XYZ file of C-alpha atoms in Angstrom:
242
model
C 0.000 0.000 0.000
C 2.889 2.365 0.806
C 6.298 1.988 -0.796
C 9.216 4.299 -0.031
C 12.281 3.862 -2.225
C 15.689 5.433 -1.456
C 14.029 8.585 -0.133
C 16.305 11.453 0.825
C 15.362 14.787 2.360
C 17.581 17.506 3.765
C 17.086 20.916 5.330
C 20.258 22.797 4.457
C 23.127 20.833 5.952
C 20.819 18.616 8.015
C 19.925 15.236 6.517
C 16.374 14.525 7.699
C 15.948 11.324 5.646
C 18.871 9.247 4.392
C 18.092 6.561 1.794
C 14.842 5.403 3.410
C 13.336 2.161 2.133
C 10.016 1.108 3.646
C 7.065 -1.004 2.521
C 3.717 -1.048 4.313
C 1.331 -3.806 3.263
C -2.424 -3.450 2.958
C -3.963 -3.787 6.428
C -0.611 -3.497 8.200
C -0.022 -1.228 11.201
C 3.506 0.170 11.250
C 4.558 2.220 14.275
C 7.560 4.498 13.784
C 9.541 5.318 16.938
C 12.760 7.139 17.745
C 14.149 10.156 19.529
C 13.063 13.688 18.638
C 14.753 14.810 15.431
C 15.243 11.278 14.130
C 13.166 11.896 10.980
C 9.894 10.205 12.006
C 7.546 13.120 11.336
C 9.427 14.116 8.188
C 8.901 10.613 6.803
C 5.196 10.742 7.643
C 4.773 14.166 6.031
C 6.659 13.108 2.907
C 4.314 10.154 2.381
C 1.431 12.633 2.135
C 3.651 15.119 0.262
C 3.258 17.835 2.844
C 7.040 17.768 2.493
C 8.822 16.944 -0.763
C 11.673 14.440 -0.946
C 14.868 15.538 -2.660
C 15.369 12.186 -4.381
C 13.915 8.690 -4.427
C 10.266 7.740 -4.848
C 7.111 7.225 -2.779
C 4.220 5.150 -4.122
C 0.699 4.747 -2.737
C -1.103 1.621 -3.915
C 1.372 1.310 -6.788
C 1.066 4.921 -7.973
C 3.919 7.379 -7.460
C 2.977 10.388 -5.344
C 2.245 13.296 -7.754
C 4.023 16.604 -7.341
C 1.060 18.958 -7.674
C -2.389 19.657 -9.065
C -5.508 17.527 -9.163
C -3.623 14.242 -9.077
C -2.031 15.253 -5.788
C -5.437 16.284 -4.411
C -6.828 12.869 -5.347
C -3.906 11.151 -3.662
C -4.430 13.134 -0.481
C -8.038 11.966 -0.500
C -6.704 8.404 -0.358
C -4.137 9.135 2.351
C -5.732 10.399 5.552
C -3.603 12.321 8.035
C -4.113 13.008 11.731
C -1.852 15.700 13.208
C -0.723 16.323 16.767
C -2.444 19.751 16.738
C -5.847 18.467 15.463
C -6.090 21.097 12.658
C -9.887 21.274 12.799
C -11.654 24.246 11.216
C -12.429 26.453 14.217
C -15.352 28.249 12.561
C -17.168 25.039 11.601
C -19.105 22.616 13.771
C -17.946 19.065 14.376
C -20.410 17.766 11.786
C -19.322 20.385 9.231
C -15.666 19.487 9.806
C -16.354 15.840 9.031
C -18.651 16.365 6.022
C -16.675 19.095 4.219
C -14.102 16.814 2.552
C -16.479 14.106 1.328
C -18.784 16.722 -0.239
C -16.105 18.990 -1.743
C -13.515 16.393 -2.764
C -15.346 13.077 -3.082
C -18.515 14.635 -4.508
C -20.770 12.898 -1.974
C -24.337 14.161 -1.612
C -24.774 16.204 1.568
C -27.377 13.806 2.983
C -25.079 10.832 2.453
C -22.077 12.681 3.869
C -24.102 13.673 6.935
C -25.297 10.110 7.541
C -21.785 8.703 7.236
C -20.366 11.481 9.438
C -22.843 10.714 12.219
C -21.917 7.034 12.034
C -18.224 7.898 12.271
C -18.753 10.286 15.180
C -20.548 7.489 17.008
C -17.722 5.121 16.130
C -15.141 7.398 17.773
C -17.385 8.198 20.734
C -18.320 11.856 20.156
C -21.736 11.485 18.541
C -23.263 13.873 21.089
C -20.942 16.709 19.976
C -22.060 17.066 16.348
C -23.253 20.684 16.771
C -20.325 21.827 18.924
C -17.383 23.893 17.726
C -13.796 22.680 18.252
C -13.118 25.224 21.022
C -15.955 23.658 23.033
C -14.295 20.222 23.021
C -11.525 18.701 25.093
C -8.271 17.875 23.355
C -9.138 14.201 23.314
C -12.525 14.907 21.762
C -10.953 17.162 19.116
C -8.487 14.455 18.158
C -11.247 11.861 17.874
C -13.159 14.248 15.594
C -9.971 14.635 13.544
C -9.809 10.843 13.175
C -13.469 10.757 12.109
C -12.753 13.508 9.573
C -9.883 11.482 8.109
C -12.009 8.323 7.978
C -14.838 10.193 6.232
C -12.654 10.386 3.116
C -12.592 6.556 2.969
C -8.777 6.560 2.841
C -6.630 3.659 1.731
C -4.102 4.454 4.438
C -4.111 6.592 7.587
C -1.037 8.507 8.764
C -0.784 9.614 12.392
C 1.894 12.176 13.286
C 2.290 12.010 17.073
C -1.494 12.183 17.576
C -1.367 12.179 21.387
C 1.614 14.450 22.073
C -0.558 17.543 22.604
C -2.998 15.789 24.948
C -3.264 15.662 28.722
C -2.466 12.197 30.112
C -6.085 11.311 30.886
C -7.102 12.084 27.298
C -4.438 9.926 25.666
C -6.167 6.619 26.377
C -9.429 7.588 24.679
C -7.581 8.448 21.459
C -5.361 5.353 21.587
C -8.451 3.193 22.135
C -9.948 4.519 18.876
C -6.665 3.893 17.054
C -6.402 0.378 18.473
C -9.938 -0.310 17.249
C -9.023 0.856 13.749
C -5.947 -1.380 13.778
C -8.124 -4.323 14.752
C -10.479 -3.578 11.860
C -7.680 -3.862 9.300
C -7.006 -0.207 8.504
C -3.586 0.370 6.943
C -1.815 2.717 9.364
C 1.548 4.415 9.751
C 1.789 5.838 13.257
C 4.545 8.129 14.528
C 4.280 8.048 18.312
C 6.072 7.974 21.644
C 3.362 5.708 23.092
C 5.239 2.433 23.507
C 2.224 0.685 25.013
C 0.293 1.302 21.803
C 3.251 0.058 19.756
C 3.363 -3.181 21.770
C -0.377 -3.710 21.604
C -1.431 -2.618 18.120
C 1.592 -2.659 15.792
C 2.317 -5.394 13.322
C 5.788 -3.927 12.967
C 7.897 -1.356 14.794
C 10.328 0.796 12.798
C 13.076 2.498 14.798
C 14.650 5.616 13.272
C 17.778 7.495 14.253
C 19.533 10.400 12.503
C 17.305 10.116 9.434
C 17.825 6.398 8.930
C 15.826 3.263 9.639
C 18.112 1.479 12.084
C 15.867 -1.429 12.961
C 12.526 -2.939 11.954
C 10.710 -5.915 13.417
C 7.757 -7.355 15.304
C 6.919 -5.531 18.568
C 7.865 -8.424 20.832
C 11.189 -8.834 19.080
C 11.985 -5.108 19.091
C 11.110 -4.458 22.720
C 12.524 -7.676 24.193
C 15.521 -8.286 21.919
C 16.583 -5.089 20.112
C 19.277 -5.924 17.580
C 21.281 -2.678 17.666
C 23.077 -0.814 20.411
C 21.286 2.421 19.426
C 17.858 0.796 19.879
C 18.925 -0.706 23.201
C 20.054 2.719 24.430
C 16.786 4.324 23.295
C 14.633 1.703 24.978
C 16.642 1.772 28.194
C 15.856 5.465 28.553
C 12.149 5.411 27.727
C 11.099 2.136 29.358
C 12.600 2.897 32.796
C 10.385 5.940 33.466
């Protein structure tokens, strides 16, 4: 579903991505972990072409990511993205936030978009907030609406860029529960996160990045119990002892 081939990306003298190769199969949940500045979010944003790679190729469902125009808009409809800062439209209600994309981009009739939006809001547990505005919601509720908005586009793959990093601790679980449910339903997901419990529980594969490179990749049990590299062992020793 997602294929990254020899992707490179730099910001001036800083190499953010160095010859990244990564394949994500249909229905697979890949969790990307690593220290801050390791290239995780850059990789996620390049898959959706919010950032452009300097060289290499990224393909979604066998089609190379377009550079601009209508083809890029169509690709973004197939690749949902959930950000750490929610990015909801503040001047629109919850229901309007979720129905806007399907009507404008997918060409869905308003009645159909509304029906599907209400089903999705119920699915993520905020069905009683359809008429509220984002500022009237908790952070956890806003993020669940953001997930519903992404799902409303019927994406082939969902990207999550540190979706719980802006949330209070008590709100993190409600968002991770929704994400775990999606993983169990077979949604193709690439998740950049510091939540190691989610990685253990929901990932099919954990990818560990450091200094713009994929250092290690494997099943959660293997990665957490028997990391193969000294860099991964050092990373885990710091985060799993707190």
